[in-house]
Amino acid sequence: MIHRWVALVVGSLLLVQMTCGVPLLWGAELFRTRNADLYRPTYTDVSLTAGQAVSVVHKAYPGFAPGSVTKDEGMWLVADAHLNLIYGVDPGSGRITGSGHFYGGFQGLMENIHAFGLSSPNYPGYVPFMAHTIPSFGVAQLEGVTFGSASIGILGVVLMLLALSGIVLWWPGIKRLASGFRVRAGKSGYVRDRDLHKVVGIVAIPFLLMWGLTGAAAQFPFIQQAFLVVTGGHTDHADVKSLNWAFSSDRSNSPTGADIGIDAASKAALATVAGTIHNTTLPDPADPTSAYLFEISQPSGDPYSQTMLAGNGWVYVDRYDAKHVKVVWGGHGSTTANTFYEQVIYPSHFGWYVNGGWRLIWAAFGLSPLLLAVTGASTWLVRTRKRRARQARRQAVPAT
């Protein structure tokens, strides 16, 4: 009953949420394809630094506010704070090769639905009501959560509930385990659809549980903390993102109050966490307490290596003081459970540690709820018709 009615009540929303996530698996590849002319690097002995690339764009477009700078396919990509407008800068010649929109149009709508629940005004499809905060009822973990974020988190919990209850319903017993993976195609449509529902569901369970957990935890951090408690991790460890993203630049640390610049800040970040910087989030000009945030691919391996925004080490650097840094996650001294979540479970949400071809597996499982919805509805309708027919027959029998 739990499995059936939860699926019937919120199944359509869950279908939309998961289906919209499929195009986001190839966000970087789609951007590169749409903007092939932007990727025209020349190679010289002298290459522009990230700071110089930002200066080139600022000089050409004084009204543009850079929010990040990324190294991708040999090019510097200077973007606004929301990756909507991106300028390509050739490191060899210092020439701006063009511009593109990462989250414009269809891709931006999919991002707003899947990641923000239509609550972000920075992407297409924004619904103002979804940006309102939900009642917290005095619960600190719910303060500031929008209706959009809450809807995504709840759908993640629902997905986990459906997956776990589905395992219970599927379990045929040890002796009949093989029958749990059998589809009797030659039988009636009801039997075929029931078998398909069970087999597809149990094969997709690892992905569905992973997506449910990571999707819910991204909106409700206490779910991640609960997972770490159960698996023996540390909720107060530095890698619990919900507890560790707070960082403020302090102008009093600088005798002049001047920004140290991207290049000096990047050296400080690499001195703290070794590797290659792929993306730098720039300080907000309107917020003097904002800082540089560097995403660093570490030599030990990067589970985000196949995406534009690669990096599995995150380091804050004070915009006024290169000695004031903070490691959000560097992987050092972490428990096995924390490392497994950060380096395996969470990156698995996107599949960005494999190339685009392998991500077709993610797409197939991401679309599996469509088949589960069809087969589930089919078998439910058959059972409903049979139950009503039995009731009608009982009512037709005259009382004795």
Coordinates of C-alpha atoms in Angstrom, one line a residue:
M1 CA 0.0 0.0 0.0
I2 CA 2.8 2.4 0.9
H3 CA 4.7 1.7 -2.4
R4 CA 1.6 1.9 -4.5
W5 CA 0.0 5.1 -3.1
V6 CA 3.2 7.0 -2.8
A7 CA 3.9 6.3 -6.4
L8 CA 0.4 7.2 -7.5
V9 CA 0.3 10.5 -5.5
V10 CA 3.8 11.9 -6.4
G11 CA 4.9 9.7 -9.2
S12 CA 4.3 12.2 -11.9
L13 CA 6.4 14.9 -10.1
L14 CA 9.2 12.3 -9.6
L15 CA 9.1 11.4 -13.3
V16 CA 9.5 15.1 -14.3
Q17 CA 12.3 15.6 -11.8
M18 CA 14.4 12.6 -13.0
T19 CA 13.7 13.0 -16.7
C20 CA 14.9 16.7 -16.6
G21 CA 18.1 15.5 -15.0
V22 CA 19.0 13.4 -18.0
P23 CA 20.1 16.3 -20.4
L24 CA 22.2 17.7 -17.6
L25 CA 24.4 14.6 -17.7
W26 CA 26.0 16.0 -20.9
G27 CA 26.0 19.7 -20.0
A28 CA 29.6 20.3 -20.8
E29 CA 29.5 18.3 -24.0
L30 CA 26.4 20.1 -25.2
F31 CA 27.9 23.5 -24.5
R32 CA 31.1 22.6 -26.4
T33 CA 29.1 21.3 -29.3
R34 CA 26.9 24.4 -29.5
N35 CA 29.9 26.7 -29.2
A36 CA 32.5 24.9 -31.2
D37 CA 33.9 28.2 -32.6
L38 CA 34.6 29.4 -29.1
Y39 CA 37.2 26.6 -28.7
R40 CA 40.1 27.8 -30.9
P41 CA 43.2 27.8 -28.7
T42 CA 46.7 28.7 -30.0
Y43 CA 49.7 27.4 -28.3
T44 CA 52.7 29.6 -27.5
D45 CA 55.6 29.6 -25.1
V46 CA 53.8 32.3 -23.0
S47 CA 50.2 31.6 -21.9
L48 CA 47.8 33.9 -20.2
T49 CA 47.0 33.4 -16.5
A50 CA 43.5 33.2 -15.2
G51 CA 43.8 36.8 -13.9
Q52 CA 45.0 38.1 -17.3
A53 CA 42.1 36.3 -19.0
V54 CA 39.6 38.0 -16.7
S55 CA 41.3 41.4 -17.4
V56 CA 41.0 40.8 -21.2
V57 CA 37.3 40.3 -20.9
H58 CA 36.8 43.2 -18.5
K59 CA 38.6 45.5 -20.8
A60 CA 36.5 44.5 -23.8
Y61 CA 33.2 44.4 -21.9
P62 CA 33.4 46.9 -19.0
G63 CA 29.8 46.3 -18.1
F64 CA 30.2 42.5 -17.7
A65 CA 30.6 41.2 -14.2
P66 CA 32.9 38.1 -14.2
G67 CA 31.8 35.5 -11.6
S68 CA 34.2 32.6 -12.5
V69 CA 37.0 31.6 -14.7
T70 CA 37.5 28.1 -15.9
K71 CA 40.2 26.2 -17.9
D72 CA 38.4 23.9 -20.4
E73 CA 39.8 22.2 -23.5
G74 CA 42.8 24.6 -23.6
M75 CA 40.7 27.7 -23.3
W76 CA 39.9 30.2 -20.6
L77 CA 36.2 30.5 -20.1
V78 CA 35.2 33.7 -18.2
A79 CA 31.6 33.5 -17.0
D80 CA 29.1 35.4 -15.1
A81 CA 28.1 34.3 -11.6
H82 CA 25.5 31.9 -12.9
L83 CA 27.2 30.4 -16.0
N84 CA 24.7 32.1 -18.2
L85 CA 27.0 34.2 -20.4
I86 CA 30.5 32.9 -21.1
Y87 CA 33.4 34.5 -23.0
G88 CA 36.2 32.3 -24.4
V89 CA 39.7 33.7 -24.2
D90 CA 42.6 32.1 -26.1
P91 CA 45.5 31.7 -23.6
G92 CA 48.1 31.9 -26.5
S93 CA 47.0 35.0 -28.3
G94 CA 44.9 36.7 -25.6
R95 CA 42.1 37.0 -28.1
I96 CA 38.4 36.7 -27.2
T97 CA 37.1 33.9 -29.5
G98 CA 33.4 34.3 -28.9
S99 CA 30.6 33.9 -26.3
G100 CA 28.0 31.3 -25.4
H101 CA 25.3 30.5 -22.9
F102 CA 25.8 27.4 -20.7
Y103 CA 22.4 27.5 -19.0
G104 CA 20.4 29.4 -21.6
G105 CA 17.1 28.1 -23.1
F106 CA 16.3 24.4 -22.8
Q107 CA 19.4 23.6 -20.7
G108 CA 18.7 26.4 -18.3
L109 CA 15.1 25.3 -17.9
M110 CA 16.2 21.7 -17.1
E111 CA 18.7 23.1 -14.5
N112 CA 16.0 25.2 -12.9
I113 CA 13.6 22.3 -12.6
H114 CA 16.1 19.6 -11.5
A115 CA 18.5 21.6 -9.3
F116 CA 16.3 24.5 -8.0
G117 CA 12.7 23.4 -8.3
L118 CA 12.0 26.4 -10.4
S119 CA 13.1 28.7 -7.6
S120 CA 16.1 30.4 -9.2
P121 CA 15.5 33.7 -11.0
N122 CA 18.8 33.2 -12.8
Y123 CA 17.5 30.5 -15.2
P124 CA 14.4 30.1 -17.5
G125 CA 11.2 28.9 -15.9
Y126 CA 11.4 30.8 -12.7
V127 CA 8.3 30.7 -10.5
P128 CA 8.4 33.4 -7.8
F129 CA 6.3 31.4 -5.3
M130 CA 8.8 28.5 -5.4
A131 CA 11.5 30.9 -4.1
H132 CA 9.5 31.7 -0.9
T133 CA 10.8 30.0 2.2
I134 CA 8.9 27.2 3.9
P135 CA 7.7 27.4 7.5
S136 CA 10.6 26.1 9.7
F137 CA 8.4 25.2 12.7
G138 CA 11.4 26.1 14.9
V139 CA 13.6 23.5 13.2
A140 CA 17.0 25.1 12.5
Q141 CA 17.7 22.8 9.6
L142 CA 14.6 24.0 7.7
E143 CA 15.3 27.7 8.1
G144 CA 15.9 29.5 4.8
V145 CA 14.8 26.4 2.7
T146 CA 12.6 27.5 -0.3
F147 CA 9.6 25.7 -1.6
G148 CA 11.6 24.7 -4.6
S149 CA 14.5 23.2 -2.6
A150 CA 12.0 21.5 -0.3
S151 CA 10.2 19.9 -3.2
I152 CA 13.4 18.4 -4.5
G153 CA 14.5 17.2 -1.1
I154 CA 11.1 15.6 -0.5
L155 CA 11.1 13.9 -3.9
G156 CA 14.6 12.5 -3.0
V157 CA 13.1 11.0 0.2
V158 CA 10.1 9.6 -1.7
L159 CA 12.5 8.0 -4.2
M160 CA 14.4 6.3 -1.4
L161 CA 11.1 5.1 0.2
L162 CA 9.9 3.7 -3.1
A163 CA 13.2 1.9 -3.7
L164 CA 13.3 0.4 -0.2
S165 CA 9.7 -0.7 -0.3
G166 CA 10.3 -2.1 -3.8
I167 CA 13.1 -4.3 -2.5
V168 CA 10.7 -5.8 0.1
L169 CA 8.0 -6.4 -2.5
W170 CA 10.5 -7.9 -5.0
W171 CA 12.3 -10.3 -2.6
P172 CA 11.4 -13.8 -3.7
G173 CA 13.5 -15.7 -1.1
I174 CA 16.9 -17.3 -1.4
K175 CA 15.6 -20.5 -3.0
R176 CA 13.6 -18.7 -5.6
L177 CA 16.1 -15.8 -6.2
A178 CA 16.5 -16.5 -9.9
S179 CA 12.7 -16.1 -10.4
G180 CA 13.1 -12.5 -9.3
F181 CA 15.0 -11.7 -12.5
R182 CA 12.6 -13.5 -14.9
V183 CA 10.2 -11.9 -17.3
R184 CA 7.5 -14.2 -18.6
A185 CA 6.9 -12.5 -22.0
G186 CA 4.7 -15.3 -23.3
K187 CA 2.1 -14.9 -20.5
S188 CA -0.7 -12.4 -20.1
G189 CA 0.0 -8.7 -20.3
Y190 CA -0.6 -8.4 -16.6
V191 CA 2.1 -11.1 -15.8
R192 CA 4.5 -9.6 -18.3
D193 CA 4.2 -6.1 -17.0
R194 CA 4.4 -7.2 -13.3
D195 CA 7.6 -9.1 -14.1
L196 CA 9.0 -6.2 -16.1
H197 CA 8.2 -3.8 -13.2
K198 CA 10.0 -6.0 -10.7
V199 CA 13.1 -6.8 -12.8
V200 CA 13.6 -3.2 -14.0
G201 CA 13.0 -1.9 -10.5
I202 CA 15.5 -4.2 -8.8
V203 CA 18.2 -3.7 -11.4
A204 CA 17.8 0.1 -11.1
I205 CA 17.7 0.1 -7.3
P206 CA 21.4 1.1 -6.8
F207 CA 21.0 4.1 -9.0
L208 CA 17.6 5.0 -7.6
L209 CA 18.8 4.8 -4.0
M210 CA 21.9 6.9 -4.9
W211 CA 19.9 9.6 -6.6
G212 CA 17.3 9.7 -3.8
L213 CA 20.0 10.0 -1.1
T214 CA 22.2 12.6 -2.9
G215 CA 19.2 14.6 -4.1
A216 CA 17.6 14.8 -0.7
A217 CA 20.9 15.4 1.1
A218 CA 21.8 18.3 -1.2
Q219 CA 18.6 20.1 0.0
F220 CA 18.4 18.8 3.6
P221 CA 22.0 18.4 4.9
F222 CA 20.8 16.6 8.0
I223 CA 20.1 13.6 5.7
Q224 CA 23.8 13.4 4.8
Q225 CA 24.7 13.7 8.4
A226 CA 22.3 10.8 9.3
F227 CA 23.9 8.7 6.6
L228 CA 27.3 9.3 8.0
V229 CA 26.2 8.4 11.5
V230 CA 24.8 5.1 10.3
T231 CA 27.9 4.3 8.2
G232 CA 30.4 5.3 10.9
G233 CA 31.4 8.7 9.5
H234 CA 31.9 12.0 11.3
T235 CA 29.2 14.6 11.0
D236 CA 31.5 17.2 12.5
H237 CA 34.3 16.5 10.0
A238 CA 35.5 19.2 7.7
D239 CA 34.0 17.5 4.6
V240 CA 30.4 17.8 5.7
K241 CA 29.7 20.6 3.3
S242 CA 26.6 21.9 5.1
L243 CA 28.9 22.8 8.1
N244 CA 32.0 23.9 6.3
W245 CA 31.2 26.4 3.5
A246 CA 31.2 29.4 5.8
F247 CA 34.1 31.7 5.0
S248 CA 34.6 35.4 5.1
S249 CA 37.3 37.7 3.8
D250 CA 38.6 40.2 6.3
R251 CA 39.8 43.5 4.9
S252 CA 41.6 44.3 8.2
N253 CA 44.1 41.5 7.3
S254 CA 45.5 43.7 4.6
P255 CA 47.5 46.9 5.3
T256 CA 46.2 48.4 2.1
G257 CA 42.7 46.8 1.8
A258 CA 43.5 45.9 -1.8
D259 CA 42.4 42.7 -3.5
I260 CA 45.4 40.3 -3.9
G261 CA 44.1 39.1 -7.3
I262 CA 43.3 35.7 -8.8
D263 CA 46.9 34.7 -9.5
A264 CA 48.2 35.3 -6.0
A265 CA 45.2 33.6 -4.5
S266 CA 45.6 30.6 -6.8
K267 CA 49.2 30.1 -5.6
A268 CA 48.0 30.2 -2.0
A269 CA 45.3 27.6 -2.8
L270 CA 47.8 25.2 -4.5
A271 CA 50.2 25.6 -1.6
T272 CA 47.3 24.2 0.6
V273 CA 45.9 21.5 -1.6
A274 CA 48.2 20.2 -4.4
G275 CA 46.8 19.6 -7.9
T276 CA 45.5 21.5 -10.9
I277 CA 43.0 24.4 -10.6
H278 CA 40.1 24.0 -13.1
N279 CA 37.6 26.5 -11.9
T280 CA 37.8 29.7 -9.8
T281 CA 34.8 31.4 -8.3
L282 CA 35.6 35.1 -8.0
P283 CA 34.6 37.3 -5.1
D284 CA 31.4 39.3 -5.4
P285 CA 32.4 43.0 -6.0
A286 CA 29.4 44.1 -4.0
D287 CA 30.3 41.9 -1.0
P288 CA 33.6 42.9 0.7
T289 CA 33.5 39.7 2.8
S290 CA 33.3 37.3 -0.2
A291 CA 36.4 35.3 -1.2
Y292 CA 38.0 33.3 -3.9
L293 CA 36.9 29.6 -4.2
F294 CA 39.2 27.2 -6.1
E295 CA 38.2 23.8 -7.4
I296 CA 41.3 21.7 -7.6
S297 CA 41.8 18.3 -9.3
Q298 CA 44.0 16.3 -7.0
P299 CA 46.8 14.0 -8.2
S300 CA 45.1 11.0 -6.5
G301 CA 42.2 11.3 -8.9
D302 CA 39.2 13.5 -9.6
P303 CA 35.6 12.0 -9.8
Y304 CA 34.6 15.1 -11.7
S305 CA 37.3 14.9 -14.3
Q306 CA 35.0 14.5 -17.3
T307 CA 33.1 17.7 -16.7
M308 CA 33.8 21.4 -17.4
L309 CA 33.8 22.2 -13.7
A310 CA 36.3 19.6 -12.6
G311 CA 37.8 19.5 -9.2
N312 CA 37.5 17.4 -6.1
G313 CA 39.3 19.8 -3.7
W314 CA 37.7 23.1 -2.7
V315 CA 39.8 25.8 -1.1
Y316 CA 38.8 29.3 0.0
V317 CA 41.3 32.1 -0.1
D318 CA 40.8 35.5 1.5
R319 CA 40.7 38.2 -1.2
Y320 CA 42.8 40.5 1.0
D321 CA 45.2 38.0 2.6
A322 CA 46.8 35.0 0.9
K323 CA 47.7 33.4 4.2
H324 CA 44.0 33.2 5.2
V325 CA 42.7 30.0 3.6
K326 CA 40.2 27.3 4.4
V327 CA 39.9 23.8 3.0
V328 CA 36.3 22.9 2.4
W329 CA 37.3 19.4 1.2
G330 CA 40.7 18.1 0.5
G331 CA 40.3 14.4 1.4
H332 CA 43.1 14.3 4.0
G333 CA 42.5 12.7 7.3
S334 CA 38.9 11.8 6.5
T335 CA 37.0 8.7 7.6
T336 CA 36.3 5.9 5.1
A337 CA 32.6 6.7 5.2
N338 CA 33.1 10.4 4.6
T339 CA 35.5 9.8 1.8
F340 CA 33.2 7.2 0.2
Y341 CA 30.3 9.6 0.2
E342 CA 32.3 12.6 -1.2
Q343 CA 34.4 10.7 -3.7
V344 CA 32.0 7.9 -4.8
I345 CA 28.3 8.4 -3.8
Y346 CA 27.9 12.1 -4.4
P347 CA 29.8 12.2 -7.7
S348 CA 27.8 9.2 -8.9
H349 CA 24.8 11.5 -9.0
F350 CA 26.2 13.0 -12.2
G351 CA 28.4 10.2 -13.6
W352 CA 31.0 12.8 -14.4
Y353 CA 33.9 10.4 -13.6
V354 CA 33.2 8.5 -16.9
N355 CA 33.0 9.8 -20.4
G356 CA 29.8 10.7 -22.2
G357 CA 29.4 7.3 -23.8
W358 CA 29.4 5.5 -20.4
R359 CA 26.9 8.1 -19.1
L360 CA 24.3 6.5 -21.4
I361 CA 23.9 4.0 -18.5
W362 CA 23.0 6.8 -16.2
A363 CA 20.5 8.1 -18.8
A364 CA 18.9 4.6 -19.1
F365 CA 18.5 4.3 -15.3
G366 CA 17.3 7.9 -15.1
L367 CA 14.5 7.1 -17.6
S368 CA 13.7 3.8 -16.0
P369 CA 10.9 5.4 -13.8
L370 CA 9.0 6.0 -17.1
L371 CA 8.9 2.2 -17.7
L372 CA 8.2 1.6 -14.0
A373 CA 5.3 4.1 -14.1
V374 CA 3.8 2.4 -17.2
T375 CA 4.1 -1.1 -15.9
G376 CA 3.0 -0.2 -12.4
A377 CA -0.1 1.7 -13.6
S378 CA -0.9 -1.2 -16.0
T379 CA -0.8 -3.9 -13.3
W380 CA -2.7 -1.6 -10.8
L381 CA -5.5 -1.0 -13.3
V382 CA -5.8 -4.7 -14.0
R383 CA -6.0 -5.5 -10.2
T384 CA -8.5 -2.7 -9.7
R385 CA -10.8 -4.0 -12.5
K386 CA -10.6 -7.5 -11.1
R387 CA -11.4 -6.3 -7.6
R388 CA -14.4 -4.3 -8.8
A389 CA -15.6 -7.3 -10.8
R390 CA -15.4 -9.6 -7.8
Q391 CA -17.3 -7.0 -5.7
A392 CA -20.0 -6.7 -8.4
R393 CA -20.4 -10.5 -8.5
R394 CA -20.7 -10.7 -4.7
Q395 CA -23.4 -8.0 -4.8
A396 CA -25.3 -9.8 -7.6
V397 CA -25.7 -13.0 -5.5
P398 CA -29.1 -12.9 -3.9
A399 CA -29.2 -13.2 -0.1
T400 CA -30.3 -16.5 1.3

